[in-house]
CSV table of C-alpha atoms in Angstrom, one decimal:
chain,number,residue,atom,x,y,z
A,1,ASP,CA,0.0,0.0,0.0
A,2,GLU,CA,1.0,3.7,-0.2
A,3,ILE,CA,2.2,4.0,3.4
A,4,HIS,CA,4.4,0.8,3.1
A,5,ASP,CA,5.9,2.3,-0.1
A,6,ILE,CA,6.7,5.5,1.8
A,7,LEU,CA,8.3,3.6,4.7
A,8,PHE,CA,10.5,1.4,2.6
A,9,THR,CA,11.4,3.4,-0.5
A,10,LYS,CA,10.9,7.1,0.0
A,11,LEU,CA,12.3,7.3,3.6
A,12,ASN,CA,15.1,4.8,3.2
A,13,GLY,CA,18.4,6.3,4.2
A,14,LEU,CA,16.8,9.5,5.4
A,15,CYS,CA,18.2,11.3,8.5
A,16,SER,CA,16.7,14.5,10.0
A,17,GLN,CA,18.1,16.8,12.7
A,18,LEU,CA,16.0,18.8,15.1
A,19,HIS,CA,17.1,21.5,17.5
A,20,LEU,CA,14.5,22.7,20.0
A,21,GLY,CA,16.5,25.7,21.4
A,22,GLY,CA,18.0,24.0,24.4
A,23,TRP,CA,21.4,22.3,25.0
A,24,TRP,CA,20.6,19.2,23.0
A,25,SER,CA,20.0,18.6,19.3
A,26,TYR,CA,18.6,15.3,18.0
A,27,GLU,CA,19.1,13.2,14.9
A,28,TRP,CA,16.6,10.6,13.7
A,29,CYS,CA,17.6,8.2,11.0
A,30,HIS,CA,14.7,6.2,9.5
A,31,HIS,CA,14.8,2.5,10.6
A,32,GLU,CA,18.2,3.0,12.2
A,33,GLN,CA,18.6,5.1,15.3
A,34,VAL,CA,18.0,8.3,17.3
A,35,ARG,CA,20.9,10.2,18.7
A,36,GLN,CA,21.3,13.4,20.8
A,37,PHE,CA,24.3,15.7,20.6
A,38,HIS,CA,25.4,19.2,21.6
A,39,VAL,CA,26.7,21.7,19.0
A,40,ASP,CA,29.3,24.1,20.3
A,41,ILE,CA,29.6,27.3,18.3
A,42,SER,CA,33.3,28.3,18.8
A,43,LYS,CA,34.3,31.9,18.8
A,44,ASP,CA,37.4,30.8,16.8
A,45,PRO,CA,36.6,31.1,13.0
A,46,ASP,CA,36.6,28.1,10.7
A,47,ALA,CA,39.5,27.5,8.2
A,48,SER,CA,38.1,30.2,5.8
A,49,GLY,CA,38.3,32.7,8.7
A,50,SER,CA,34.8,34.1,8.0
A,51,ARG,CA,32.4,31.9,9.9
A,52,PRO,CA,32.1,30.5,13.4
A,53,LYS,CA,33.3,26.9,13.8
A,54,TYR,CA,30.7,24.3,14.8
A,55,VAL,CA,31.9,21.4,16.9
A,56,ILE,CA,29.7,18.4,17.6
A,57,GLN,CA,30.1,17.2,21.2
A,58,ASP,CA,28.6,14.7,23.6
A,59,VAL,CA,27.0,12.4,20.9
A,60,THR,CA,24.9,9.7,22.7
A,61,LEU,CA,22.7,7.0,21.3
A,62,ILE,CA,19.2,7.2,22.5
A,63,GLY,CA,18.2,4.0,20.9
A,64,LYS,CA,18.3,1.7,17.8
A,65,TRP,CA,15.2,0.9,15.8
A,66,TYR,CA,13.2,-2.0,17.4
A,67,HIS,CA,12.0,-3.4,14.0
A,68,GLN,CA,8.4,-2.4,14.6
A,69,VAL,CA,6.2,0.3,13.1
A,70,GLU,CA,2.8,1.4,14.2
A,71,ILE,CA,0.6,3.3,11.7
A,72,ILE,CA,-2.2,5.0,13.6
A,73,TYR,CA,-5.3,5.9,11.7
A,74,PRO,CA,-7.5,8.4,13.7
A,75,LYS,CA,-11.2,7.9,13.2
A,76,GLY,CA,-12.7,10.3,10.7
A,77,ASN,CA,-13.3,10.9,7.0
A,78,TYR,CA,-10.6,10.2,4.5
A,79,ASN,CA,-11.4,11.3,1.0
A,80,GLY,CA,-15.1,11.1,1.8
A,81,VAL,CA,-14.9,7.6,3.3
A,82,TYR,CA,-15.5,7.3,7.1
A,83,MET,CA,-13.0,5.1,9.0
A,84,SER,CA,-13.1,4.0,12.6
A,85,GLY,CA,-9.9,4.5,14.5
A,86,THR,CA,-7.4,1.7,14.0
A,87,THR,CA,-3.7,1.0,14.6
A,88,LYS,CA,-1.8,-1.3,12.3
A,89,THR,CA,1.4,-2.8,13.8
A,90,ILE,CA,4.0,-4.2,11.4
A,91,SER,CA,7.0,-6.2,12.6
A,92,TYR,CA,10.2,-6.7,10.6
A,93,ASP,CA,13.3,-9.0,10.7
A,94,GLU,CA,16.9,-7.7,10.7
A,95,GLN,CA,16.9,-7.5,6.8
A,96,GLY,CA,13.7,-5.4,6.8
A,97,LEU,CA,11.4,-8.1,5.6
A,98,GLU,CA,7.9,-8.1,7.1
A,99,THR,CA,7.3,-10.8,9.7
A,100,GLY,CA,3.8,-10.0,10.9
A,101,THR,CA,1.0,-7.6,10.9
A,102,THR,CA,-1.8,-6.9,13.4
A,103,ILE,CA,-4.7,-4.5,13.2
A,104,ARG,CA,-6.7,-3.4,16.2
A,105,SER,CA,-9.5,-1.0,16.8
A,106,HIS,CA,-8.9,2.0,19.1
A,107,THR,CA,-10.3,2.3,22.6
A,108,THR,CA,-12.6,5.2,23.4
A,109,GLU,CA,-9.6,6.9,25.1
A,110,GLU,CA,-7.5,6.5,21.9
A,111,ASP,CA,-10.3,8.0,19.8
A,112,LYS,CA,-10.3,11.0,22.1
A,113,LYS,CA,-6.5,11.3,22.0
A,114,TYR,CA,-6.3,11.4,18.2
A,115,ALA,CA,-9.6,13.4,17.6
A,116,VAL,CA,-9.8,17.0,16.4
A,117,ASP,CA,-10.8,19.4,19.2
A,118,LYS,CA,-13.0,21.8,17.3
A,119,LYS,CA,-13.8,23.8,20.5
A,120,ASN,CA,-10.2,24.8,21.0
A,121,SER,CA,-9.2,24.6,17.3
A,122,LYS,CA,-6.5,22.0,18.0
A,123,GLN,CA,-5.5,19.6,15.3
A,124,PRO,CA,-5.2,15.9,16.2
A,125,LEU,CA,-1.7,14.4,16.6
A,126,GLY,CA,-1.9,13.3,12.9
A,127,HIS,CA,-3.7,16.4,11.6
A,128,GLY,CA,-6.4,14.1,10.2
A,129,GLY,CA,-4.0,11.7,8.5
A,130,PRO,CA,-2.1,8.6,9.6
A,131,ILE,CA,0.5,8.9,12.4
A,132,LEU,CA,3.7,6.9,12.2
A,133,ARG,CA,5.2,5.7,15.5
A,134,GLN,CA,8.5,3.8,15.7
A,135,ARG,CA,10.1,2.3,18.7
A,136,PHE,CA,13.8,2.6,19.7
A,137,GLN,CA,15.7,0.8,22.5
A,138,GLY,CA,19.2,0.0,23.7
A,139,GLY,CA,20.6,3.4,24.0
A,140,ASP,CA,23.9,4.3,25.6
A,141,HIS,CA,24.3,3.9,29.4
A,142,CYS,CA,23.5,7.1,31.3
A,143,PRO,CA,26.0,7.3,34.3
A,144,GLU,CA,24.0,10.1,36.0
A,145,GLY,CA,20.8,8.0,36.1
A,146,ASN,CA,22.5,4.6,36.1
A,147,HIS,CA,20.2,3.3,33.3
A,148,ARG,CA,20.1,3.0,29.5
A,149,ARG,CA,18.8,5.9,27.6
């Protein structure tokens, strides 16, 4: 289907970085890993002498992809067709081959969680379209908290 095509052809090899304005920045690599890092902007110019030098520091692995994808379909109308809320879970082996799929209906609480709040003009988590959720585990050990990230 269309979403499977996006997951395994269009997003393959894609990495994206996000900085939320604090100390940490994040890098998500599709079907690979999530890392956090700090970017230090040095006052010493780069080799050209015209720009600040950016130094990546404190790179830590938050987790590696768990070989499972959830596609969450909030209840509502899609191209004029009403759909009840469902979640499709797809599991994969180490080579990326599909090993199993389950589809389950949403609970009343999940329908509320993904619904449009017209009173407050809030969009649902998926803005009316499917939501992709991936799971990551096995991050680096955090010595401060004495646990894996």
